PDB file of C-alpha atoms in Angstrom:
ATOM      1  CA  UNK A   1      -0.006   0.024   0.016  1.00 37.00           C
ATOM      2  CA  UNK A   2       1.255   3.504  -0.809  1.00 50.00           C
ATOM      3  CA  UNK A   3       0.900   5.159   2.613  1.00 49.00           C
ATOM      4  CA  UNK A   4       1.124   8.642   1.151  1.00 56.00           C
ATOM      5  CA  UNK A   5      -1.999   8.024  -0.941  1.00 62.00           C
ATOM      6  CA  UNK A   6      -4.016   7.041   2.132  1.00 72.00           C
ATOM      7  CA  UNK A   7      -2.338   9.234   4.760  1.00 84.00           C
ATOM      8  CA  UNK A   8      -3.513  12.485   3.250  1.00 91.00           C
ATOM      9  CA  UNK A   9      -1.749  15.656   2.099  1.00 95.00           C
ATOM     10  CA  UNK A  10      -0.999  18.677   4.244  1.00 96.00           C
ATOM     11  CA  UNK A  11       0.976  21.882   4.393  1.00 97.00           C
ATOM     12  CA  UNK A  12       3.109  23.147   7.276  1.00 97.00           C
ATOM     13  CA  UNK A  13       4.078  26.820   7.317  1.00 98.00           C
ATOM     14  CA  UNK A  14       6.716  27.985   9.757  1.00 97.00           C
ATOM     15  CA  UNK A  15       6.731  31.523  11.275  1.00 97.00           C
ATOM     16  CA  UNK A  16      10.014  31.824  13.178  1.00 95.00           C
ATOM     17  CA  UNK A  17       9.399  34.868  15.418  1.00 94.00           C
ATOM     18  CA  UNK A  18       8.448  35.046  19.115  1.00 93.00           C
ATOM     19  CA  UNK A  19       8.044  37.810  21.692  1.00 90.00           C
ATOM     20  CA  UNK A  20      10.713  36.045  23.830  1.00 90.00           C
ATOM     21  CA  UNK A  21      12.749  32.880  23.649  1.00 91.00           C
ATOM     22  CA  UNK A  22      11.589  30.238  26.103  1.00 90.00           C
ATOM     23  CA  UNK A  23      14.469  28.689  28.010  1.00 88.00           C
ATOM     24  CA  UNK A  24      13.469  25.112  27.097  1.00 91.00           C
ATOM     25  CA  UNK A  25      12.954  25.796  23.385  1.00 90.00           C
ATOM     26  CA  UNK A  26      15.390  24.367  20.823  1.00 86.00           C
ATOM     27  CA  UNK A  27      13.234  25.189  17.794  1.00 87.00           C
ATOM     28  CA  UNK A  28      14.163  27.627  15.013  1.00 87.00           C
ATOM     29  CA  UNK A  29      12.615  30.644  16.762  1.00 89.00           C
ATOM     30  CA  UNK A  30      13.934  34.179  17.182  1.00 88.00           C
ATOM     31  CA  UNK A  31      13.144  37.503  18.822  1.00 90.00           C
ATOM     32  CA  UNK A  32      13.290  40.530  16.511  1.00 87.00           C
ATOM     33  CA  UNK A  33      12.730  44.195  17.226  1.00 84.00           C
ATOM     34  CA  UNK A  34      10.863  44.651  13.951  1.00 90.00           C
ATOM     35  CA  UNK A  35       9.615  42.304  11.244  1.00 93.00           C
ATOM     36  CA  UNK A  36       8.958  43.344   7.642  1.00 96.00           C
ATOM     37  CA  UNK A  37       5.806  41.233   7.172  1.00 96.00           C
ATOM     38  CA  UNK A  38       5.355  42.415   3.594  1.00 96.00           C
ATOM     39  CA  UNK A  39       8.739  40.939   2.683  1.00 96.00           C
ATOM     40  CA  UNK A  40       7.877  37.684   4.397  1.00 97.00           C
ATOM     41  CA  UNK A  41       4.602  37.663   2.459  1.00 97.00           C
ATOM     42  CA  UNK A  42       6.458  37.760  -0.881  1.00 97.00           C
ATOM     43  CA  UNK A  43       8.697  34.866   0.212  1.00 97.00           C
ATOM     44  CA  UNK A  44       5.806  32.712   1.442  1.00 97.00           C
ATOM     45  CA  UNK A  45       3.707  33.292  -1.642  1.00 98.00           C
ATOM     46  CA  UNK A  46       6.654  32.499  -3.954  1.00 97.00           C
ATOM     47  CA  UNK A  47       7.279  29.207  -2.128  1.00 96.00           C
ATOM     48  CA  UNK A  48       3.614  28.287  -2.251  1.00 97.00           C
ATOM     49  CA  UNK A  49       3.627  28.854  -6.022  1.00 97.00           C
ATOM     50  CA  UNK A  50       6.849  26.831  -6.482  1.00 95.00           C
ATOM     51  CA  UNK A  51       5.651  23.851  -4.456  1.00 94.00           C
ATOM     52  CA  UNK A  52       2.167  24.038  -5.944  1.00 95.00           C
ATOM     53  CA  UNK A  53       3.663  23.629  -9.375  1.00 94.00           C
ATOM     54  CA  UNK A  54       5.552  20.526  -8.184  1.00 90.00           C
ATOM     55  CA  UNK A  55       2.467  18.836  -6.700  1.00 89.00           C
ATOM     56  CA  UNK A  56      -0.392  19.559  -9.080  1.00 84.00           C
ATOM     57  CA  UNK A  57      -3.792  17.950  -8.515  1.00 85.00           C
ATOM     58  CA  UNK A  58      -3.027  16.843  -4.931  1.00 92.00           C
ATOM     59  CA  UNK A  59      -6.022  17.441  -2.639  1.00 94.00           C
ATOM     60  CA  UNK A  60      -4.975  19.417   0.443  1.00 96.00           C
ATOM     61  CA  UNK A  61      -6.509  18.182   3.671  1.00 96.00           C
ATOM     62  CA  UNK A  62      -4.846  20.454   6.241  1.00 97.00           C
ATOM     63  CA  UNK A  63      -2.763  23.566   6.799  1.00 98.00           C
ATOM     64  CA  UNK A  64      -0.776  24.185   9.978  1.00 98.00           C
ATOM     65  CA  UNK A  65       0.787  27.554  10.880  1.00 98.00           C
ATOM     66  CA  UNK A  66       3.543  26.651  13.369  1.00 96.00           C
ATOM     67  CA  UNK A  67       6.386  28.524  14.967  1.00 93.00           C
ATOM     68  CA  UNK A  68       7.673  30.506  16.615  1.00 92.00           C
ATOM     69  CA  UNK A  69       4.441  32.270  17.399  1.00 94.00           C
ATOM     70  CA  UNK A  70       2.210  32.509  14.297  1.00 96.00           C
ATOM     71  CA  UNK A  71      -0.355  34.540  16.192  1.00 95.00           C
ATOM     72  CA  UNK A  72       2.145  37.449  15.818  1.00 94.00           C
ATOM     73  CA  UNK A  73       1.471  37.406  12.086  1.00 96.00           C
ATOM     74  CA  UNK A  74      -0.856  40.086  10.781  1.00 96.00           C
ATOM     75  CA  UNK A  75      -4.301  38.611   9.974  1.00 97.00           C
ATOM     76  CA  UNK A  76      -4.040  40.082   6.458  1.00 97.00           C
ATOM     77  CA  UNK A  77      -0.809  38.105   5.922  1.00 98.00           C
ATOM     78  CA  UNK A  78      -2.449  34.860   7.099  1.00 98.00           C
ATOM     79  CA  UNK A  79      -5.465  35.484   4.851  1.00 98.00           C
ATOM     80  CA  UNK A  80      -3.225  36.172   1.832  1.00 98.00           C
ATOM     81  CA  UNK A  81      -1.299  32.936   2.450  1.00 98.00           C
ATOM     82  CA  UNK A  82      -4.501  30.901   2.709  1.00 98.00           C
ATOM     83  CA  UNK A  83      -5.892  32.520  -0.432  1.00 98.00           C
ATOM     84  CA  UNK A  84      -2.715  31.630  -2.342  1.00 98.00           C
ATOM     85  CA  UNK A  85      -2.775  28.076  -0.969  1.00 98.00           C
ATOM     86  CA  UNK A  86      -6.357  27.674  -2.275  1.00 97.00           C
ATOM     87  CA  UNK A  87      -5.251  28.972  -5.651  1.00 97.00           C
ATOM     88  CA  UNK A  88      -2.528  26.320  -5.896  1.00 97.00           C
ATOM     89  CA  UNK A  89      -4.235  23.167  -4.584  1.00 96.00           C
ATOM     90  CA  UNK A  90      -7.802  21.843  -4.571  1.00 95.00           C
ATOM     91  CA  UNK A  91      -8.834  21.505  -0.958  1.00 95.00           C
ATOM     92  CA  UNK A  92     -11.034  18.955   0.770  1.00 94.00           C
ATOM     93  CA  UNK A  93     -14.609  19.964   1.528  1.00 92.00           C
ATOM     94  CA  UNK A  94     -13.803  20.687   5.193  1.00 93.00           C
ATOM     95  CA  UNK A  95     -10.062  21.432   5.448  1.00 96.00           C
ATOM     96  CA  UNK A  96      -8.472  21.824   8.879  1.00 98.00           C
ATOM     97  CA  UNK A  97      -6.548  25.111   9.058  1.00 98.00           C
ATOM     98  CA  UNK A  98      -4.698  25.447  12.395  1.00 98.00           C
ATOM     99  CA  UNK A  99      -2.758  28.426  13.780  1.00 98.00           C
ATOM    100  CA  UNK A 100      -0.539  28.203  16.872  1.00 97.00           C
ATOM    101  CA  UNK A 101      -0.975  31.009  19.386  1.00 95.00           C
ATOM    102  CA  UNK A 102       0.537  32.205  22.613  1.00 92.00           C
ATOM    103  CA  UNK A 103      -1.853  33.654  25.217  1.00 92.00           C
ATOM    104  CA  UNK A 104       0.000  36.972  25.276  1.00 84.00           C
ATOM    105  CA  UNK A 105      -0.695  37.580  21.610  1.00 81.00           C
ATOM    106  CA  UNK A 106      -4.389  36.745  21.650  1.00 85.00           C
ATOM    107  CA  UNK A 107      -6.979  39.512  21.416  1.00 86.00           C
ATOM    108  CA  UNK A 108     -10.478  39.402  20.047  1.00 90.00           C
ATOM    109  CA  UNK A 109     -10.109  41.602  16.954  1.00 92.00           C
ATOM    110  CA  UNK A 110      -6.961  39.833  15.819  1.00 92.00           C
ATOM    111  CA  UNK A 111      -8.585  36.428  16.222  1.00 94.00           C
ATOM    112  CA  UNK A 112     -11.706  37.487  14.292  1.00 95.00           C
ATOM    113  CA  UNK A 113      -9.274  38.477  11.520  1.00 96.00           C
ATOM    114  CA  UNK A 114      -7.667  35.036  11.513  1.00 97.00           C
ATOM    115  CA  UNK A 115     -11.106  33.389  11.474  1.00 97.00           C
ATOM    116  CA  UNK A 116     -12.307  35.623   8.598  1.00 97.00           C
ATOM    117  CA  UNK A 117      -9.088  34.793   6.749  1.00 97.00           C
ATOM    118  CA  UNK A 118      -9.812  31.081   6.808  1.00 97.00           C
ATOM    119  CA  UNK A 119      -8.312  29.711  10.069  1.00 98.00           C
ATOM    120  CA  UNK A 120     -10.693  27.282  11.770  1.00 98.00           C
ATOM    121  CA  UNK A 121      -8.628  25.768  14.569  1.00 98.00           C
ATOM    122  CA  UNK A 122      -6.371  27.239  17.283  1.00 97.00           C
ATOM    123  CA  UNK A 123      -3.560  25.479  19.158  1.00 97.00           C
ATOM    124  CA  UNK A 124      -2.619  27.546  22.206  1.00 96.00           C
ATOM    125  CA  UNK A 125       0.634  27.308  24.179  1.00 95.00           C
ATOM    126  CA  UNK A 126      -0.648  27.522  27.733  1.00 95.00           C
ATOM    127  CA  UNK A 127       2.198  25.274  29.146  1.00 96.00           C
ATOM    128  CA  UNK A 128       1.269  25.520  32.850  1.00 96.00           C
ATOM    129  CA  UNK A 129      -1.781  26.520  34.878  1.00 96.00           C
ATOM    130  CA  UNK A 130      -0.115  28.357  37.739  1.00 95.00           C
ATOM    131  CA  UNK A 131       1.932  31.528  37.793  1.00 96.00           C
ATOM    132  CA  UNK A 132       4.996  30.211  39.611  1.00 95.00           C
ATOM    133  CA  UNK A 133       5.634  27.479  37.050  1.00 96.00           C
ATOM    134  CA  UNK A 134       4.854  29.834  34.141  1.00 95.00           C
ATOM    135  CA  UNK A 135       7.592  32.124  35.407  1.00 95.00           C
ATOM    136  CA  UNK A 136      10.014  29.199  35.746  1.00 94.00           C
ATOM    137  CA  UNK A 137       9.231  28.219  32.159  1.00 94.00           C
ATOM    138  CA  UNK A 138       9.995  31.729  31.008  1.00 93.00           C
ATOM    139  CA  UNK A 139       6.459  32.416  29.867  1.00 92.00           C
ATOM    140  CA  UNK A 140       5.280  36.002  29.643  1.00 91.00           C
ATOM    141  CA  UNK A 141       1.610  35.363  30.412  1.00 93.00           C
ATOM    142  CA  UNK A 142      -0.080  34.589  33.708  1.00 94.00           C
ATOM    143  CA  UNK A 143      -2.527  31.774  34.376  1.00 95.00           C
ATOM    144  CA  UNK A 144      -5.402  34.229  34.409  1.00 94.00           C
ATOM    145  CA  UNK A 145      -4.303  35.721  31.101  1.00 93.00           C
ATOM    146  CA  UNK A 146      -4.142  32.217  29.619  1.00 94.00           C
ATOM    147  CA  UNK A 147      -7.718  31.477  30.670  1.00 94.00           C
ATOM    148  CA  UNK A 148      -8.875  34.829  29.285  1.00 93.00           C
ATOM    149  CA  UNK A 149      -7.087  34.049  25.999  1.00 93.00           C
ATOM    150  CA  UNK A 150      -8.725  30.602  25.892  1.00 94.00           C
ATOM    151  CA  UNK A 151     -12.137  32.222  26.320  1.00 94.00           C
ATOM    152  CA  UNK A 152     -11.416  34.659  23.457  1.00 94.00           C
ATOM    153  CA  UNK A 153     -10.313  31.825  21.234  1.00 94.00           C
ATOM    154  CA  UNK A 154     -13.399  29.756  22.096  1.00 94.00           C
ATOM    155  CA  UNK A 155     -15.659  32.662  21.159  1.00 94.00           C
ATOM    156  CA  UNK A 156     -14.089  32.765  17.690  1.00 94.00           C
ATOM    157  CA  UNK A 157     -13.395  29.097  16.942  1.00 96.00           C
ATOM    158  CA  UNK A 158     -15.195  25.830  17.488  1.00 95.00           C
ATOM    159  CA  UNK A 159     -11.948  23.900  17.705  1.00 97.00           C
ATOM    160  CA  UNK A 160      -9.384  25.032  20.265  1.00 97.00           C
ATOM    161  CA  UNK A 161      -6.579  22.943  21.715  1.00 97.00           C
ATOM    162  CA  UNK A 162      -3.921  23.888  24.217  1.00 96.00           C
ATOM    163  CA  UNK A 163      -0.516  22.608  25.317  1.00 97.00           C
ATOM    164  CA  UNK A 164       0.811  21.773  28.762  1.00 98.00           C
ATOM    165  CA  UNK A 165       4.320  20.775  29.853  1.00 98.00           C
ATOM    166  CA  UNK A 166       4.757  18.352  32.736  1.00 98.00           C
ATOM    167  CA  UNK A 167       7.757  16.879  34.632  1.00 97.00           C
ATOM    168  CA  UNK A 168       8.625  20.418  35.664  1.00 97.00           C
ATOM    169  CA  UNK A 169      10.877  21.464  38.549  1.00 96.00           C
ATOM    170  CA  UNK A 170       9.566  20.435  41.970  1.00 96.00           C
ATOM    171  CA  UNK A 171       6.334  19.102  40.445  1.00 97.00           C
ATOM    172  CA  UNK A 172       4.877  16.107  42.314  1.00 97.00           C
ATOM    173  CA  UNK A 173       2.670  13.382  40.907  1.00 98.00           C
ATOM    174  CA  UNK A 174      -0.239  14.807  42.924  1.00 97.00           C
ATOM    175  CA  UNK A 175       0.439  18.297  41.526  1.00 97.00           C
ATOM    176  CA  UNK A 176       0.302  16.998  37.983  1.00 98.00           C
ATOM    177  CA  UNK A 177      -2.833  14.970  38.588  1.00 98.00           C
ATOM    178  CA  UNK A 178      -4.671  18.008  39.939  1.00 97.00           C
ATOM    179  CA  UNK A 179      -3.468  20.224  37.084  1.00 97.00           C
ATOM    180  CA  UNK A 180      -4.318  17.631  34.471  1.00 97.00           C
ATOM    181  CA  UNK A 181      -7.882  17.260  35.785  1.00 96.00           C
ATOM    182  CA  UNK A 182      -8.197  21.042  35.765  1.00 96.00           C
ATOM    183  CA  UNK A 183      -7.051  21.070  32.148  1.00 97.00           C
ATOM    184  CA  UNK A 184      -9.506  18.381  31.117  1.00 96.00           C
ATOM    185  CA  UNK A 185     -12.337  20.368  32.746  1.00 95.00           C
ATOM    186  CA  UNK A 186     -11.333  23.351  30.627  1.00 94.00           C
ATOM    187  CA  UNK A 187     -10.535  21.549  27.401  1.00 94.00           C
ATOM    188  CA  UNK A 188     -12.893  21.376  24.420  1.00 92.00           C
ATOM    189  CA  UNK A 189     -11.828  18.157  22.723  1.00 95.00           C
ATOM    190  CA  UNK A 190      -8.033  18.113  22.341  1.00 97.00           C
ATOM    191  CA  UNK A 191      -4.953  18.457  24.576  1.00 98.00           C
ATOM    192  CA  UNK A 192      -1.214  18.334  23.792  1.00 98.00           C
ATOM    193  CA  UNK A 193       0.745  17.119  26.847  1.00 98.00           C
ATOM    194  CA  UNK A 194       4.514  17.247  26.554  1.00 97.00           C
ATOM    195  CA  UNK A 195       7.069  15.941  29.034  1.00 97.00           C
ATOM    196  CA  UNK A 196       9.758  18.544  29.630  1.00 96.00           C
ATOM    197  CA  UNK A 197      13.065  17.609  28.000  1.00 94.00           C
ATOM    198  CA  UNK A 198      16.285  19.543  28.537  1.00 94.00           C
ATOM    199  CA  UNK A 199      18.100  20.080  25.249  1.00 93.00           C
ATOM    200  CA  UNK A 200      21.729  21.093  24.776  1.00 93.00           C
ATOM    201  CA  UNK A 201      22.115  24.625  23.461  1.00 92.00           C
ATOM    202  CA  UNK A 202      19.006  25.941  25.263  1.00 93.00           C
ATOM    203  CA  UNK A 203      19.045  28.219  28.285  1.00 93.00           C
ATOM    204  CA  UNK A 204      17.814  25.322  30.421  1.00 92.00           C
ATOM    205  CA  UNK A 205      20.553  23.112  29.008  1.00 92.00           C
ATOM    206  CA  UNK A 206      23.223  25.649  29.896  1.00 94.00           C
ATOM    207  CA  UNK A 207      21.741  26.102  33.358  1.00 92.00           C
ATOM    208  CA  UNK A 208      21.746  22.372  34.053  1.00 92.00           C
ATOM    209  CA  UNK A 209      25.334  22.020  32.811  1.00 92.00           C
ATOM    210  CA  UNK A 210      26.358  24.604  35.416  1.00 93.00           C
ATOM    211  CA  UNK A 211      24.672  22.676  38.224  1.00 91.00           C
ATOM    212  CA  UNK A 212      21.432  24.605  38.223  1.00 91.00           C
ATOM    213  CA  UNK A 213      17.869  23.671  37.253  1.00 92.00           C
ATOM    214  CA  UNK A 214      17.353  21.732  40.463  1.00 93.00           C
ATOM    215  CA  UNK A 215      14.213  19.767  41.349  1.00 94.00           C
ATOM    216  CA  UNK A 216      13.609  18.043  38.024  1.00 96.00           C
ATOM    217  CA  UNK A 217      11.906  14.646  38.452  1.00 95.00           C
ATOM    218  CA  UNK A 218      14.007  11.518  38.124  1.00 95.00           C
ATOM    219  CA  UNK A 219      13.251   8.905  35.454  1.00 95.00           C
ATOM    220  CA  UNK A 220      10.912   6.886  37.740  1.00 97.00           C
ATOM    221  CA  UNK A 221       8.789   9.905  38.603  1.00 97.00           C
ATOM    222  CA  UNK A 222       8.711  11.052  34.942  1.00 96.00           C
ATOM    223  CA  UNK A 223       7.547   7.579  33.940  1.00 97.00           C
ATOM    224  CA  UNK A 224       4.837   7.693  36.613  1.00 98.00           C
ATOM    225  CA  UNK A 225       3.703  11.086  35.303  1.00 98.00           C
ATOM    226  CA  UNK A 226       3.431   9.718  31.780  1.00 98.00           C
ATOM    227  CA  UNK A 227       1.448   6.707  32.968  1.00 98.00           C
ATOM    228  CA  UNK A 228      -0.834   8.973  35.050  1.00 98.00           C
ATOM    229  CA  UNK A 229      -1.429  11.168  31.977  1.00 98.00           C
ATOM    230  CA  UNK A 230      -2.678   8.153  29.999  1.00 98.00           C
ATOM    231  CA  UNK A 231      -4.873   6.932  32.875  1.00 98.00           C
ATOM    232  CA  UNK A 232      -6.537  10.309  33.571  1.00 97.00           C
ATOM    233  CA  UNK A 233      -7.096  11.218  29.917  1.00 98.00           C
ATOM    234  CA  UNK A 234      -8.434   7.726  29.103  1.00 97.00           C
ATOM    235  CA  UNK A 235     -10.920   7.995  31.959  1.00 97.00           C
ATOM    236  CA  UNK A 236     -12.024  11.383  30.700  1.00 97.00           C
ATOM    237  CA  UNK A 237     -12.669  10.096  27.196  1.00 97.00           C
ATOM    238  CA  UNK A 238      -9.570  11.750  25.669  1.00 98.00           C
ATOM    239  CA  UNK A 239      -7.207   8.892  24.867  1.00 98.00           C
ATOM    240  CA  UNK A 240      -3.818   9.362  23.243  1.00 97.00           C
ATOM    241  CA  UNK A 241      -3.811   9.061  19.477  1.00 97.00           C
ATOM    242  CA  UNK A 242      -0.034   9.552  19.354  1.00 94.00           C
ATOM    243  CA  UNK A 243       2.740  10.109  21.885  1.00 94.00           C
ATOM    244  CA  UNK A 244       1.781  13.540  23.256  1.00 96.00           C
ATOM    245  CA  UNK A 245      -1.632  14.322  21.788  1.00 97.00           C
ATOM    246  CA  UNK A 246      -5.002  13.395  23.308  1.00 98.00           C
ATOM    247  CA  UNK A 247      -8.458  13.898  21.862  1.00 98.00           C
ATOM    248  CA  UNK A 248     -12.029  12.862  22.022  1.00 97.00           C
ATOM    249  CA  UNK A 249     -12.718  10.341  19.226  1.00 96.00           C
ATOM    250  CA  UNK A 250     -13.230  12.245  15.969  1.00 95.00           C
ATOM    251  CA  UNK A 251     -11.467  15.384  17.243  1.00 97.00           C
ATOM    252  CA  UNK A 252      -7.904  14.372  16.544  1.00 97.00           C
ATOM    253  CA  UNK A 253      -5.771  16.930  14.690  1.00 97.00           C
ATOM    254  CA  UNK A 254      -6.045  15.892  11.058  1.00 96.00           C
ATOM    255  CA  UNK A 255      -2.636  17.478  10.378  1.00 96.00           C
ATOM    256  CA  UNK A 256      -0.977  15.348  13.102  1.00 96.00           C
ATOM    257  CA  UNK A 257      -2.613  12.268  11.624  1.00 95.00           C
ATOM    258  CA  UNK A 258      -1.055  12.979   8.211  1.00 95.00           C
ATOM    259  CA  UNK A 259       2.392  12.712   9.856  1.00 93.00           C
ATOM    260  CA  UNK A 260       1.563   9.544  11.753  1.00 92.00           C
ATOM    261  CA  UNK A 261      -0.156   7.784   8.845  1.00 91.00           C
ATOM    262  CA  UNK A 262       2.746   8.375   6.461  1.00 90.00           C
ATOM    263  CA  UNK A 263       1.032  11.001   4.352  1.00 93.00           C
ATOM    264  CA  UNK A 264       2.762  13.713   2.316  1.00 94.00           C
ATOM    265  CA  UNK A 265       3.158  17.272   3.508  1.00 95.00           C
ATOM    266  CA  UNK A 266       4.699  20.412   2.095  1.00 95.00           C
ATOM    267  CA  UNK A 267       7.031  22.438   4.346  1.00 95.00           C
ATOM    268  CA  UNK A 268       7.303  26.220   3.885  1.00 96.00           C
ATOM    269  CA  UNK A 269       9.431  28.597   5.972  1.00 94.00           C
ATOM    270  CA  UNK A 270      12.913  28.666   7.479  1.00 92.00           C
ATOM    271  CA  UNK A 271      12.340  25.951  10.055  1.00 89.00           C
ATOM    272  CA  UNK A 272      10.049  23.742   7.975  1.00 93.00           C
ATOM    273  CA  UNK A 273      10.636  20.449   6.257  1.00 88.00           C
ATOM    274  CA  UNK A 274       8.379  18.402   4.073  1.00 91.00           C
ATOM    275  CA  UNK A 275       7.827  14.856   2.929  1.00 90.00           C
ATOM    276  CA  UNK A 276       6.569  14.505  -0.583  1.00 87.00           C
ATOM    277  CA  UNK A 277       6.137  11.724  -3.099  1.00 83.00           C
ATOM    278  CA  UNK A 278       7.030  12.865  -6.611  1.00 80.00           C
ATOM    279  CA  UNK A 279       6.826  10.471  -9.611  1.00 76.00           C
ATOM    280  CA  UNK A 280       6.510   7.567  -7.151  1.00 75.00           C
ATOM    281  CA  UNK A 281       9.639   8.467  -5.136  1.00 77.00           C
ATOM    282  CA  UNK A 282       9.442   9.735  -1.555  1.00 75.00           C
ATOM    283  CA  UNK A 283      11.528  12.836  -0.832  1.00 74.00           C
ATOM    284  CA  UNK A 284      12.299  14.661   2.388  1.00 73.00           C
ATOM    285  CA  UNK A 285      12.538  18.393   1.654  1.00 69.00           C
ATOM    286  CA  UNK A 286      13.817  21.434   3.516  1.00 64.00           C
ATOM    287  CA  UNK A 287      12.506  24.873   2.687  1.00 52.00           C
ATOM    288  CA  UNK A 288      14.974  27.528   1.551  1.00 45.00           C
ATOM    289  CA  UNK A 289      15.762  30.250   4.090  1.00 41.00           C
ATOM    290  CA  UNK A 290      13.271  33.112   3.986  1.00 38.00           C
ATOM    291  CA  UNK A 291      14.375  36.712   4.453  1.00 35.00           C
TER     292      UNK A 291
END
């Protein structure tokens, strides 16, 4: 069986800018004093046209704006990108178009602009549900601001997911169980639950190498936290459909499923890569560096 024919076809677009660099982040993300979004628009549209010409007649099932913090993009830029995508590929009857957002960049008018431009799903980086741990994780928002942002997103979109990080400093199993239940009570139909990993080259990696970053759970406690996550989410009707993502049946991220089912996807932007089947041959692709 040709997995790519049955796994679907998606597009991942990378926006590399953030308001601040989180100390655990090893992604291609950067803080810039000013961003010429009109120049980025030209680069994105040119790449969409190039890749569209290479993959004619493929039916696009999903689009994912990842980052960085794509909610820092101007709504007009997002709308122009979606319009150009639609001009290059036929789309499924009900395509999933997701945009990642940080709570600090969410406000009602901006989100209405994303919705009107074609976005129909939000993935929000909440990361923790108490202020002390948010500060430790280098997040700029508070827990109250995250909840307010979630409410704004819910008023604009039917599908809203959010992320949490566990296995944090000084976090106990009981702490995580209480926070996870709180998250499930808040969630709509999807949660992304990531275990904290310390990567070399990050601020957390440097801190640990110098003897800092105390209070991280040992392997046994981390394993217990993972097992607890599966147990609590299963009981709430949100089982895992891959390593870190949980959803009510039928509410899985279609874009995630393209990855896991061996489908093809186009990658656009400086930190993006793709996986495409051209003339029967599977290729891994990296996008050229944007300005």
